[in-house]
mmCIF file of C-alpha atoms and ligand atoms in Angstrom:
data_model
loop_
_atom_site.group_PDB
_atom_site.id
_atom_site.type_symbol
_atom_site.label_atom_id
_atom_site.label_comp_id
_atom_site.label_asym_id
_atom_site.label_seq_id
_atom_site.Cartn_x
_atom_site.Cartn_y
_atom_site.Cartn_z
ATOM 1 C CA UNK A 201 39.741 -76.144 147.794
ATOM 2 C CA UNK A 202 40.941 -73.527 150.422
ATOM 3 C CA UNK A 203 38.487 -71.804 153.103
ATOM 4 C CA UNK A 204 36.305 -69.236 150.935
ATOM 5 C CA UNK A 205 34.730 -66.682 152.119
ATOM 6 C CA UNK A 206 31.361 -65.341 151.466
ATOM 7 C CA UNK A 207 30.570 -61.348 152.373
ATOM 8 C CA UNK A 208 27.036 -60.080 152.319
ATOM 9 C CA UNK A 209 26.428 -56.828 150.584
ATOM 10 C CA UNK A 210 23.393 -55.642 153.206
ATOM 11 C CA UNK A 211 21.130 -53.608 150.890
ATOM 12 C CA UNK A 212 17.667 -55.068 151.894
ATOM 13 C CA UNK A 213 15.742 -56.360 149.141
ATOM 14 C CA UNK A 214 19.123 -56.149 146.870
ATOM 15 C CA UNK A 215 21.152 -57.406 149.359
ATOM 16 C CA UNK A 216 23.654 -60.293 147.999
ATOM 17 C CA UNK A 217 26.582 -62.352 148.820
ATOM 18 C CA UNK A 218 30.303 -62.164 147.543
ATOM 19 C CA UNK A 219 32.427 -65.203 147.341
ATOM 20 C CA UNK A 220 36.015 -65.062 147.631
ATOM 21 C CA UNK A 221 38.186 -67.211 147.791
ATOM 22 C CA UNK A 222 40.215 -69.737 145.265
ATOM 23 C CA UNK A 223 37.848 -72.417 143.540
ATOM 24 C CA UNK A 224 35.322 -69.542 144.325
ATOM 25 C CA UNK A 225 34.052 -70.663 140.586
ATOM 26 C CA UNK A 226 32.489 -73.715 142.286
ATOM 27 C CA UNK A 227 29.978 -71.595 143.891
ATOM 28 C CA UNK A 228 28.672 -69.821 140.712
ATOM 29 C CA UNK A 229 25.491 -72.209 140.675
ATOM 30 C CA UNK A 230 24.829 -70.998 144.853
ATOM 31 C CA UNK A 231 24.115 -67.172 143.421
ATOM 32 C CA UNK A 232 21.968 -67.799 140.001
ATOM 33 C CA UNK A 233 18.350 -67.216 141.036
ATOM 34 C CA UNK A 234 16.509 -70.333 141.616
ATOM 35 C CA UNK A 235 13.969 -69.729 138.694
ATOM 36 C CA UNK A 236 15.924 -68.745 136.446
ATOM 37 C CA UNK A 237 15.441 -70.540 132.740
ATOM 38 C CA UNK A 238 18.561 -68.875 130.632
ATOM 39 C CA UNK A 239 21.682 -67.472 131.477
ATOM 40 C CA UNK A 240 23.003 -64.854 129.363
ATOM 41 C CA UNK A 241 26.913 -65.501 129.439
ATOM 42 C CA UNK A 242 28.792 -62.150 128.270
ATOM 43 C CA UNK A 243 32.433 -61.951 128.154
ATOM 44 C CA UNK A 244 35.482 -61.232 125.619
ATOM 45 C CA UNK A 245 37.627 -63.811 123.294
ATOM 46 C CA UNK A 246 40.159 -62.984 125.128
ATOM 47 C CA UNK A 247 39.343 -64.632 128.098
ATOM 48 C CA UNK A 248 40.398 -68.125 128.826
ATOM 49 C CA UNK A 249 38.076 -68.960 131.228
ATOM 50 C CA UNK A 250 35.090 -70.578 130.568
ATOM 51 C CA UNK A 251 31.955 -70.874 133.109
ATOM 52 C CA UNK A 252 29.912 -72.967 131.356
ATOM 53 C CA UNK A 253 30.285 -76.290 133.511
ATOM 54 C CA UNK A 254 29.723 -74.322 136.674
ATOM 55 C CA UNK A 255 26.083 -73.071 135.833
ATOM 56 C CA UNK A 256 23.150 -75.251 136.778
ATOM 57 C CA UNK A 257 22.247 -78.396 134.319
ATOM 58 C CA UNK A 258 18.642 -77.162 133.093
ATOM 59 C CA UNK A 259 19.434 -73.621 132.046
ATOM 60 C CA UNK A 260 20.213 -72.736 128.565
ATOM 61 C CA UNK A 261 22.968 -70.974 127.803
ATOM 62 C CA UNK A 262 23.389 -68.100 124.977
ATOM 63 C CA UNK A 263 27.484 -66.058 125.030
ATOM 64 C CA UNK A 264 27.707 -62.851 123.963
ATOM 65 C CA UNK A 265 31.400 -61.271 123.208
ATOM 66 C CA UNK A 266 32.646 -57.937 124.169
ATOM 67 C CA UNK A 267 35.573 -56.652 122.090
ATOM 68 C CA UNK A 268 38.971 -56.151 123.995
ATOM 69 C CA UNK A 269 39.569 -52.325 124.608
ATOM 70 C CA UNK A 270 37.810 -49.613 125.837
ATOM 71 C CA UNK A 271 36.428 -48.497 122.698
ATOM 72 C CA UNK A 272 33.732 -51.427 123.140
ATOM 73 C CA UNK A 273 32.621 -50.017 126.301
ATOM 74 C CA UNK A 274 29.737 -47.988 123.965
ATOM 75 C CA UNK A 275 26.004 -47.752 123.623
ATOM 76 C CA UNK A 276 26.798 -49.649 120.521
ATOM 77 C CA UNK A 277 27.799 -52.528 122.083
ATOM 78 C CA UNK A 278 24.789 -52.234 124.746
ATOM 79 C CA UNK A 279 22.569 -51.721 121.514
ATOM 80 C CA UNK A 280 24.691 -55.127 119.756
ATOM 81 C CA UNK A 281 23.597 -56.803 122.819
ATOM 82 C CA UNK A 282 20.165 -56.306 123.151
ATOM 83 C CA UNK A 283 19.692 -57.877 119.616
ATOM 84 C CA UNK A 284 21.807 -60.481 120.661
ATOM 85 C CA UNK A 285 19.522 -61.007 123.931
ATOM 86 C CA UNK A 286 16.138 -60.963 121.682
ATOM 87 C CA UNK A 287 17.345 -63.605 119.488
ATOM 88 C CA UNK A 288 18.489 -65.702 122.334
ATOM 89 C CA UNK A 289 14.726 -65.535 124.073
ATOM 90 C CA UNK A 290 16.517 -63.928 126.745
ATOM 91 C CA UNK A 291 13.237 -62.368 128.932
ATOM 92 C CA UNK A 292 13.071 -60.530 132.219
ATOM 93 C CA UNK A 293 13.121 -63.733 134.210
ATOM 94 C CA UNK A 294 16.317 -64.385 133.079
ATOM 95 C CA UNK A 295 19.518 -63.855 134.212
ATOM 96 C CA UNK A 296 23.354 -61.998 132.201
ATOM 97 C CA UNK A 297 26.554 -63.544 133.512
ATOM 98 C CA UNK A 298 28.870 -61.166 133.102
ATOM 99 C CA UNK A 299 32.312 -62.340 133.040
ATOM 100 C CA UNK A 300 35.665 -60.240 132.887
ATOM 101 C CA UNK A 301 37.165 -57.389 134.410
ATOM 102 C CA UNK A 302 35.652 -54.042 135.498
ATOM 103 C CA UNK A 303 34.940 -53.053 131.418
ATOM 104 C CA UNK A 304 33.108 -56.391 130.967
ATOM 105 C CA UNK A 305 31.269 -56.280 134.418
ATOM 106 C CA UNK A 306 30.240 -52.590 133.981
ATOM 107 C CA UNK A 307 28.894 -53.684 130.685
ATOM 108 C CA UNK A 308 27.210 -56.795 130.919
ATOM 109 C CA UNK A 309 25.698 -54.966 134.109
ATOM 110 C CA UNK A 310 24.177 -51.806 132.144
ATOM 111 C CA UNK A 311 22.398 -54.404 129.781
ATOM 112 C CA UNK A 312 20.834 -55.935 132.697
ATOM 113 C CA UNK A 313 19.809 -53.069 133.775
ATOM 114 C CA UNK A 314 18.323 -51.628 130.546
ATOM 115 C CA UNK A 315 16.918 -55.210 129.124
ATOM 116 C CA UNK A 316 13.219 -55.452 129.461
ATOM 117 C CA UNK A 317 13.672 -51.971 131.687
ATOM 118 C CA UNK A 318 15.935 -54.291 134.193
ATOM 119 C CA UNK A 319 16.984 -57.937 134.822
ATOM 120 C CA UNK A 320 19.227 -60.108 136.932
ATOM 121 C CA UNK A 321 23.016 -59.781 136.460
ATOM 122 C CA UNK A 322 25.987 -62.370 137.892
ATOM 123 C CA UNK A 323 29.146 -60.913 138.018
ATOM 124 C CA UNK A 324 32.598 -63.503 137.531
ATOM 125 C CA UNK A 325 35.069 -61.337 138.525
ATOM 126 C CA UNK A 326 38.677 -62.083 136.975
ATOM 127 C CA UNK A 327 40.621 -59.266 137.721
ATOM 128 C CA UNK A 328 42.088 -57.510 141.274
ATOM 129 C CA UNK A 329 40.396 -54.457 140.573
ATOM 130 C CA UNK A 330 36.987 -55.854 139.191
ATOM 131 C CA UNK A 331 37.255 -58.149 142.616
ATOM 132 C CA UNK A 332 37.465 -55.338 145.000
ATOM 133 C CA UNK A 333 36.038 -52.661 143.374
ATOM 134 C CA UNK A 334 34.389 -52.750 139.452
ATOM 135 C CA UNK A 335 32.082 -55.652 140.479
ATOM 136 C CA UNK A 336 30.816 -54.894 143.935
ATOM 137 C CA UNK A 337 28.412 -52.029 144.291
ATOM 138 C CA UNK A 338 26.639 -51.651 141.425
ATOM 139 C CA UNK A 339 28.115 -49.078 139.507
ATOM 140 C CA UNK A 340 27.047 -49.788 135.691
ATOM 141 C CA UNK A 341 27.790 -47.925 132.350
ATOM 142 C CA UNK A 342 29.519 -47.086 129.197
ATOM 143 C CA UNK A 343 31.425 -44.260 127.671
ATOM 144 C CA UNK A 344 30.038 -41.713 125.285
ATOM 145 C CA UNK A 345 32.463 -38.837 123.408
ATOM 146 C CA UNK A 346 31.867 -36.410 126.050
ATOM 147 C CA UNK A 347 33.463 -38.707 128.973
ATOM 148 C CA UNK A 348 33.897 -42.033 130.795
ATOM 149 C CA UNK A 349 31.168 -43.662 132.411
ATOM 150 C CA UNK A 350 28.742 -40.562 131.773
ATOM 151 C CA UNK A 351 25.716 -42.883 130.570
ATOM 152 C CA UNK A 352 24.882 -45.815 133.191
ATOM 153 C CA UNK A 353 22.521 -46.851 135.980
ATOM 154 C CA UNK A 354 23.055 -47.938 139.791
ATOM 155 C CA UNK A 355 22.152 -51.691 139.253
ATOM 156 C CA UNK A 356 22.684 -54.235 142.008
ATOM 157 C CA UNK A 357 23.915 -58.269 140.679
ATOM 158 C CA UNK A 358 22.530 -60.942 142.498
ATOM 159 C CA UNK A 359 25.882 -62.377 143.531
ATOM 160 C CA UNK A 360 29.235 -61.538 142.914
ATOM 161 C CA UNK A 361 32.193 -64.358 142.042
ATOM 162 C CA UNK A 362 35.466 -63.917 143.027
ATOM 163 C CA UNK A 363 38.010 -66.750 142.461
ATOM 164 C CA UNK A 364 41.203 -65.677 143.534
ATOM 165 C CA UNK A 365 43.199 -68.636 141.577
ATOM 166 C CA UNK A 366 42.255 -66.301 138.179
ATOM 167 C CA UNK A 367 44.505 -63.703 139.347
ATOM 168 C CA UNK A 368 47.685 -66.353 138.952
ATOM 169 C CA UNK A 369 47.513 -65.253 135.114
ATOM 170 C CA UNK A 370 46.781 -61.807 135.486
ATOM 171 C CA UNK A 371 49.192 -59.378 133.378
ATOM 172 C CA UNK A 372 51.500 -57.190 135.419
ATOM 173 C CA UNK A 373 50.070 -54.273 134.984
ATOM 174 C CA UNK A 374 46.377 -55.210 135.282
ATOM 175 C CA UNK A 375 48.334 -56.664 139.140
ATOM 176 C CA UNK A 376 49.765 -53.180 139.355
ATOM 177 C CA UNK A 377 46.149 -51.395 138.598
ATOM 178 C CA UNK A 378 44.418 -53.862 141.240
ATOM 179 C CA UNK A 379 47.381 -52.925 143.976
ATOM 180 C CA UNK A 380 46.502 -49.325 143.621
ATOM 181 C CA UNK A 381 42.918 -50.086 144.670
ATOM 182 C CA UNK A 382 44.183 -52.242 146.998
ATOM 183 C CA UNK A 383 46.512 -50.123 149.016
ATOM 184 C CA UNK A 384 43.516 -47.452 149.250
ATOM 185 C CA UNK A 385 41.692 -49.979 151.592
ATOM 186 C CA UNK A 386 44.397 -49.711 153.933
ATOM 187 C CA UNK A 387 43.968 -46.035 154.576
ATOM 188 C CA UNK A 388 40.069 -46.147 154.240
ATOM 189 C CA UNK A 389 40.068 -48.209 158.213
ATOM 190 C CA UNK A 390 43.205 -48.978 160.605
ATOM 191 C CA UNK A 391 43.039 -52.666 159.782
ATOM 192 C CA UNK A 392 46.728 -54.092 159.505
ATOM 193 C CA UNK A 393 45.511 -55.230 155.637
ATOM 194 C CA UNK A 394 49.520 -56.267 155.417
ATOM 195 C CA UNK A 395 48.814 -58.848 157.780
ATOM 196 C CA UNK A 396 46.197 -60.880 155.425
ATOM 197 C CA UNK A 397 46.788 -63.344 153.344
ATOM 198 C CA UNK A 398 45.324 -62.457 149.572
ATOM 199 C CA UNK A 399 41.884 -64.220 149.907
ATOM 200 C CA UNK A 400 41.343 -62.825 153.334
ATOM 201 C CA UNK A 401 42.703 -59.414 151.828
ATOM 202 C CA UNK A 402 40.584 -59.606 148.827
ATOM 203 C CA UNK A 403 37.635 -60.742 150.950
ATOM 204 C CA UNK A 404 38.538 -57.902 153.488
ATOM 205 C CA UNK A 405 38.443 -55.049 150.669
ATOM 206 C CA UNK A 406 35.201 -56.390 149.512
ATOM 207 C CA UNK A 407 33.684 -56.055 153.335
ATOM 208 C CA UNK A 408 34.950 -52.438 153.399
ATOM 209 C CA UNK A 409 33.181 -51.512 150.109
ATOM 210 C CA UNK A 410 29.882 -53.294 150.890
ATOM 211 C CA UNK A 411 29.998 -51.763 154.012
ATOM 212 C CA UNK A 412 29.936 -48.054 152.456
ATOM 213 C CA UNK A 413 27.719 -49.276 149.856
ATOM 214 C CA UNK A 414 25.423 -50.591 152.607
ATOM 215 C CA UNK A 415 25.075 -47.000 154.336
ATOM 216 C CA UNK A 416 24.847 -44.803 150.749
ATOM 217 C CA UNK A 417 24.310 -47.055 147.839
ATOM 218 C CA UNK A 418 23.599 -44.317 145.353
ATOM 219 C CA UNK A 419 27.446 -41.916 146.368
ATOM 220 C CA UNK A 420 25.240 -39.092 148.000
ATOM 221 C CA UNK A 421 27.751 -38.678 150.610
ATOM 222 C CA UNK A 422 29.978 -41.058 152.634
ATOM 223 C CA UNK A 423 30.533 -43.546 149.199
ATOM 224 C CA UNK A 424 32.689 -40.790 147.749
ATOM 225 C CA UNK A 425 35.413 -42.053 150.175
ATOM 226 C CA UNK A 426 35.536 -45.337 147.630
ATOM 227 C CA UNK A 427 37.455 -42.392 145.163
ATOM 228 C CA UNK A 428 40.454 -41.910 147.331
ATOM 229 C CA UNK A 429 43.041 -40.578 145.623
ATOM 230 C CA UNK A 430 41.002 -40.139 142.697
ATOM 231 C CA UNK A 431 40.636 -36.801 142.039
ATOM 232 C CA UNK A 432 44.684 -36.061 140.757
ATOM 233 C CA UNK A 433 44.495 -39.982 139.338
ATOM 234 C CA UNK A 434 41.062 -38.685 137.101
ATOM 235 C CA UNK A 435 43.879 -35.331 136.155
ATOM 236 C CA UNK A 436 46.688 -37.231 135.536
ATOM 237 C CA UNK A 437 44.444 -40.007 133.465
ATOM 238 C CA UNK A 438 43.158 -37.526 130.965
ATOM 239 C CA UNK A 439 46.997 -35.251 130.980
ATOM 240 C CA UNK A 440 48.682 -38.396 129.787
ATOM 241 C CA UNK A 441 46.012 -39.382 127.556
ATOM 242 C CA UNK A 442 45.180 -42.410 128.936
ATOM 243 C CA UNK A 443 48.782 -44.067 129.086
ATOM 244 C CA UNK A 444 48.698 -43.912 132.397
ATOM 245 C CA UNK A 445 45.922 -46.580 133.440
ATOM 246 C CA UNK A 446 43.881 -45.839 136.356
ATOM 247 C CA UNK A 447 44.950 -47.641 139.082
ATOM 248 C CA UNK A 448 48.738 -46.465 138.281
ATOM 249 C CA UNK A 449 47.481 -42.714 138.560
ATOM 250 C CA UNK A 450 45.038 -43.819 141.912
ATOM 251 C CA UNK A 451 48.860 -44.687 143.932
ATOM 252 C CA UNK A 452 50.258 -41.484 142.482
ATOM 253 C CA UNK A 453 46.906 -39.582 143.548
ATOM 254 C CA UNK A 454 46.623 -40.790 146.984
ATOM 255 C CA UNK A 455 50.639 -40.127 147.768
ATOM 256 C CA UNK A 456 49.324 -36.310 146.320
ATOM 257 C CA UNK A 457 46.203 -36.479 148.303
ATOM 258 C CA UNK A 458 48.638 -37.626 151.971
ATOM 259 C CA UNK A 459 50.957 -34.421 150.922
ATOM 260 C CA UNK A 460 47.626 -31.963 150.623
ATOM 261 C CA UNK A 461 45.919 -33.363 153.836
ATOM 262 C CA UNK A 462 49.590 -32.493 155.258
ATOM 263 C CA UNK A 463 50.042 -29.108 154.552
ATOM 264 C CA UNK A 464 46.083 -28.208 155.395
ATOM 265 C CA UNK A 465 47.646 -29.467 159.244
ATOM 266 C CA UNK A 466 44.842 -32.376 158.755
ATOM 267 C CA UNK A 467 47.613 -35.283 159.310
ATOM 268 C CA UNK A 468 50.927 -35.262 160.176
ATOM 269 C CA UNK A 469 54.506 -36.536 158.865
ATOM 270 C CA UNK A 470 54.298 -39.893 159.852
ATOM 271 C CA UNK A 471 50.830 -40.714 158.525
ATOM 272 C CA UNK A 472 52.615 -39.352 155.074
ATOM 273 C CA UNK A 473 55.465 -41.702 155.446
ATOM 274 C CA UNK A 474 52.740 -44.385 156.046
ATOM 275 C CA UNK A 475 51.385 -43.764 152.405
ATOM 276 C CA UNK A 476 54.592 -43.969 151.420
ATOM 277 C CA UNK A 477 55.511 -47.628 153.264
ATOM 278 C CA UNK A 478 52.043 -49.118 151.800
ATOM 279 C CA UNK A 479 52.036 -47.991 148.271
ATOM 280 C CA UNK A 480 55.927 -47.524 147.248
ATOM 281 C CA UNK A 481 57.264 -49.759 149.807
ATOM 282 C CA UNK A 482 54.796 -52.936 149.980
ATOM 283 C CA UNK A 483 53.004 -52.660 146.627
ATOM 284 C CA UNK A 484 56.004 -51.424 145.006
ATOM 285 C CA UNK A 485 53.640 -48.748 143.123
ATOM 286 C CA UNK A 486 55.402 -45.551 141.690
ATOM 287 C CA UNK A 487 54.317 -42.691 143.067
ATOM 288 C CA UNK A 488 55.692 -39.818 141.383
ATOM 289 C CA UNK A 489 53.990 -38.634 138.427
ATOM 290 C CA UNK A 490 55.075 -38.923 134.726
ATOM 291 C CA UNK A 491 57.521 -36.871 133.228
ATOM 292 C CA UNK A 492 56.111 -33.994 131.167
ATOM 293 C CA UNK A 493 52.520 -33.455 133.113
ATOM 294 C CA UNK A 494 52.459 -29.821 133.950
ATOM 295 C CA UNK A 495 50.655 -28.629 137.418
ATOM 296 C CA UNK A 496 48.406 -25.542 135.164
ATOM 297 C CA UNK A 497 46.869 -28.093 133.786
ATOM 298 C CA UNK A 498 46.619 -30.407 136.907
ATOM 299 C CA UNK A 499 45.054 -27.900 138.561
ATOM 300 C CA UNK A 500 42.579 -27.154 135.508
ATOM 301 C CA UNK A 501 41.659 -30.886 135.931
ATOM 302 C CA UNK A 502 40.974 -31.080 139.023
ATOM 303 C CA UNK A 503 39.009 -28.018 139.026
ATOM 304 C CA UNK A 504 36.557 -29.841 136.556
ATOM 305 C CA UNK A 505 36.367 -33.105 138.811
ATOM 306 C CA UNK A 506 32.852 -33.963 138.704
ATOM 307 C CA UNK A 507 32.729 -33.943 142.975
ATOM 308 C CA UNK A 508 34.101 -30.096 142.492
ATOM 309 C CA UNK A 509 30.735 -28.364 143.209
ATOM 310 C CA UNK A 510 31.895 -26.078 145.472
ATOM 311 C CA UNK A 511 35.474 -24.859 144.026
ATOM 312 C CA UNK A 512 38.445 -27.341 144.491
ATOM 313 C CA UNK A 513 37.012 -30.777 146.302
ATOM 314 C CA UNK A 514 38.820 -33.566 147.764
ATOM 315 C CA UNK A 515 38.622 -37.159 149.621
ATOM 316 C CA UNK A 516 41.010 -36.067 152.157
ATOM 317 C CA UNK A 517 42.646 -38.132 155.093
ATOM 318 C CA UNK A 518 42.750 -36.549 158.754
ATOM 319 C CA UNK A 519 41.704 -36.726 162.341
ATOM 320 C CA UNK A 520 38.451 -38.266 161.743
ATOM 321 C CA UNK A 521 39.511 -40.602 159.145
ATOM 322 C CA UNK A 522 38.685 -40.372 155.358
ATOM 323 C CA UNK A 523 36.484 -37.418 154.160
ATOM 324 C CA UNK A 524 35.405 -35.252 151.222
ATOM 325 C CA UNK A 525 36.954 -31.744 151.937
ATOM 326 C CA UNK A 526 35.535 -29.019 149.950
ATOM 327 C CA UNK A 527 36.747 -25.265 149.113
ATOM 328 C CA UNK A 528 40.419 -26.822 149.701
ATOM 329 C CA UNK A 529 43.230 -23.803 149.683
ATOM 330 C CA UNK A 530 45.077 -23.252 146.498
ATOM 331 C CA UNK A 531 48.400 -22.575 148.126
ATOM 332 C CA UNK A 532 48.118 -26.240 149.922
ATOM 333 C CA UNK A 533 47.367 -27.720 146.582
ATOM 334 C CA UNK A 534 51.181 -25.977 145.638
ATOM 335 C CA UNK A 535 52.488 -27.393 148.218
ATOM 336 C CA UNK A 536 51.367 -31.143 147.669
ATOM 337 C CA UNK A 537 52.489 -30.538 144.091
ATOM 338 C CA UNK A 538 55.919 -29.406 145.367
ATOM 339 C CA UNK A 539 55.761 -32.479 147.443
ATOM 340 C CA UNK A 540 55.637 -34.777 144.440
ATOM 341 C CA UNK A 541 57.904 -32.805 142.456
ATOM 342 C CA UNK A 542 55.202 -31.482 139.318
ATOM 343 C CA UNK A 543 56.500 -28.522 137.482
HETATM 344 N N1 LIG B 179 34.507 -47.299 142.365
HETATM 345 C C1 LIG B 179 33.930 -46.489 143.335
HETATM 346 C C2 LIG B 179 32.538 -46.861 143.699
HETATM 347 O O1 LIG B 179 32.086 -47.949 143.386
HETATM 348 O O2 LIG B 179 31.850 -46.068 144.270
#
C-alpha cells in the first residue's frame, strides 16, 4: 500500500480526518465511532465496490440502495430511507455509510442528518469530484421541482474515505467532471498543483477545502470562493438542460470568469493565458461553450444566481487572490462573453 495521507478538517467538536491515498479503504474501520452498534451502508447497484469486509467485526450491517440518476436525489428517497432505517433498528447511536459519488454522499448525508433529528455519517468517496469536493464539508441535500439542492442541512461526517485506486475505473466523463474541480484548486492558492502526484494532488485539494471550511463552515463569506467559476457553469447547466454536466460547464465558467476579472483591470493577460495552460492545456478541458447557448439568456441566468443579492455577483480572481465581486459592470460581462465567443 502506498504512503496515504490523512488531512484534518479543524472544526472543533466536528472536526474529522480525510484519508487519501490508494488502499485508503483499509482505513474505513480508523473513522467509524468507537461505540457504534450498526452501520447503515447506503449506496447504488451500480457500484462495484463493496465495503463490507472493511467495517469492524461486531457491527451489524443493514444496505440501503439509491437509484442511478439524479431523479433519486428526492425527499422520496430520504422518506424510502427512513423506513428502511426503522426496520433495520438503525437508532441515533448509530452510524450511515454512505458510499458513491457526490449524489450518493449528499444523500446518505441528509438522512443522517434528519434521522432521529441527526446521526453519524461516513462518507466512501469513489469519484474525483465527490473526493475533493461533494464529500468534504458538509454540504447535504436533495432536489425538489423548484431547483437543485434547495432542501438540505450543513451536516459534518465523522471521517471521510478517499481511495484513490477507485478512480482507475472511473468513466471519462465523470474524470472530466472531477478535472474541472480540480483545476479550480490551482487558481484558489499559488501552489504548483502540476507538480503533485494524484494522491498528493487529491490530498492537496482536500487541505484547501477544509481549510475554507475551517474559517466559514456555514458559506457566510470566504467559502463562496469553493464556487469558482460557478456562476456561468450554474447558466450554462440549466441553458443546455443539463447535457452539459457540471464540472464540464465549471472549466468553461472559470475560463469566462479569467476573461471578466480581465477586462474589470483586476488581472492581467498572462494570468488569463494561465487559465488557459491549466484547464485546456493540462486537463485537456474544453473551454468554449456549446453551440447554440445564447448570451440574453446567459446573462438572465446569471442574474438569478442565488449569490446575486446585490445585482450581478461573482467569485472573481485579482490582486488579492480569489474573491466574491459584487455589482460587476455589464459592459465587462460583454466583453468576457466576446472573449469566449457567445452570440
Ligand atoms: N461545493 C462547494 C462547497 O462545498 O462549498
Amino acid at each position: 500500500m502506498s504512503t496515504l495521507h490523512r488531512v484534518r478538517v479543524d472544526l472543533d467538536v466536528r472536526s474529522y480526518d480525510v484519508v487519501v491515498g490508494r488502499g485508503a479503504i483499509r482505513e474505513l474501520a480508523s473513522v467509524i465511532p468507537a461505540d457504534v452498534k450498526r452501520v447503515a451502508l447506503v449506496t447504488q447497484t451500480s457500484l462495484p465496490i463493496d465495503v463490507r469486509a472493511e467495517l469492524p467485526a461486531e457491527v451489524t450491517v443493514s444496505r440501503h440502495l439509491i437509484g442511478d440518476g439524479e431523479q433519486h436525489k428526492s425527499l422520496a428517497t430520504i422518506e424510502r430511507l427512513g423506513d428502511e432505517f426503522a426496520a433495520a433498528g438503525i437508532t441515533r447511536n448509530d452510524v450511515v455509510v454512505g458510499v458513491g459519488g457526490g449524489m450518493v454522499t449528499d444523500v446518505a448525508g441528509f438522512a443522517a442528518a434528519s434521522w432521529h433529528r441527526g446521526m453519524r455519517v461516513v462518507h466512501v468517496s469513489t469519484t474525483l469530484v465527490g473526493m475533493i469536493d461533494a464529500a468534504i464539508g458538509g454540504k447535504t441535500g436533495v432536489n425538489i421541482a423548484a431547483g437543485k439542492n434547495l432542501v438540505g442541512a450543513f451536516w459534518q461526517p465523522a471521517g471521510v474515505i478517499c481511495d484513490t485506486a477507485f478512480l482507475d475505473t472511473l468513466p471519462e466523463r465523470e474524470q472530466r467532471c472531477g478535472h474541472g474541480e480540480m483545476a479550480k484548486y490551482h487558481f484558489l492558492t499559488g501552489d504548483d498543483l502540476l507538480a503533485l502526484d494524484l494522491d498528493a494532488r487529491v490530498a492537496r485539494c482536500v487541505k484547501i477545502k477544509a481549510d475554507i471550511v475551517g474559517v466559514d463552515e456555514r458559506e457566510s463569506g470566504r467559502r463562496a470562493v469553493l464556487n469558482y467559476g460557478h456562476t456561468l457553469a450554474h447558466a450554462l447547466e440549466i441553458a443546455t438542460e443539463f447535457s452539459m454536466a457540471h464540472g464540464e460547464a465549471v472549466a468553461i465558467g472559470m475560463m469566462f470568469a479569467a476573461h471578466l476579472a480581465q477586462a474589470l483591470g483586476r488581472i492581467d493577460a498572462a494570468r488569463v493565458a494561465q487559465h488557459r495552460t491549466v484547464i485546456a492545456d493540462h486537463y485537456r478541458l474544453n473551454i468554449k461553450p456549446p453551440k447554440g447557448v445564447q448570451r440574453v439568456e446567459l446573462i438572465e441566468l446569471m442574474h438569478h444566481d442565488k449569490k446575486a443579492v446585490d445585482g450581478l455577483t461573482f467569485v472573481l480572481d485579482g490582486p488579492n487572490g480569489i474573491e466574491t465581486v459584487r455589482n460587476v459592470d455589464i459592459a465587462a460581462v460583454h466583453q468576457a462573453l466576446d472573449a469566449l465567443s457567445v452570440p
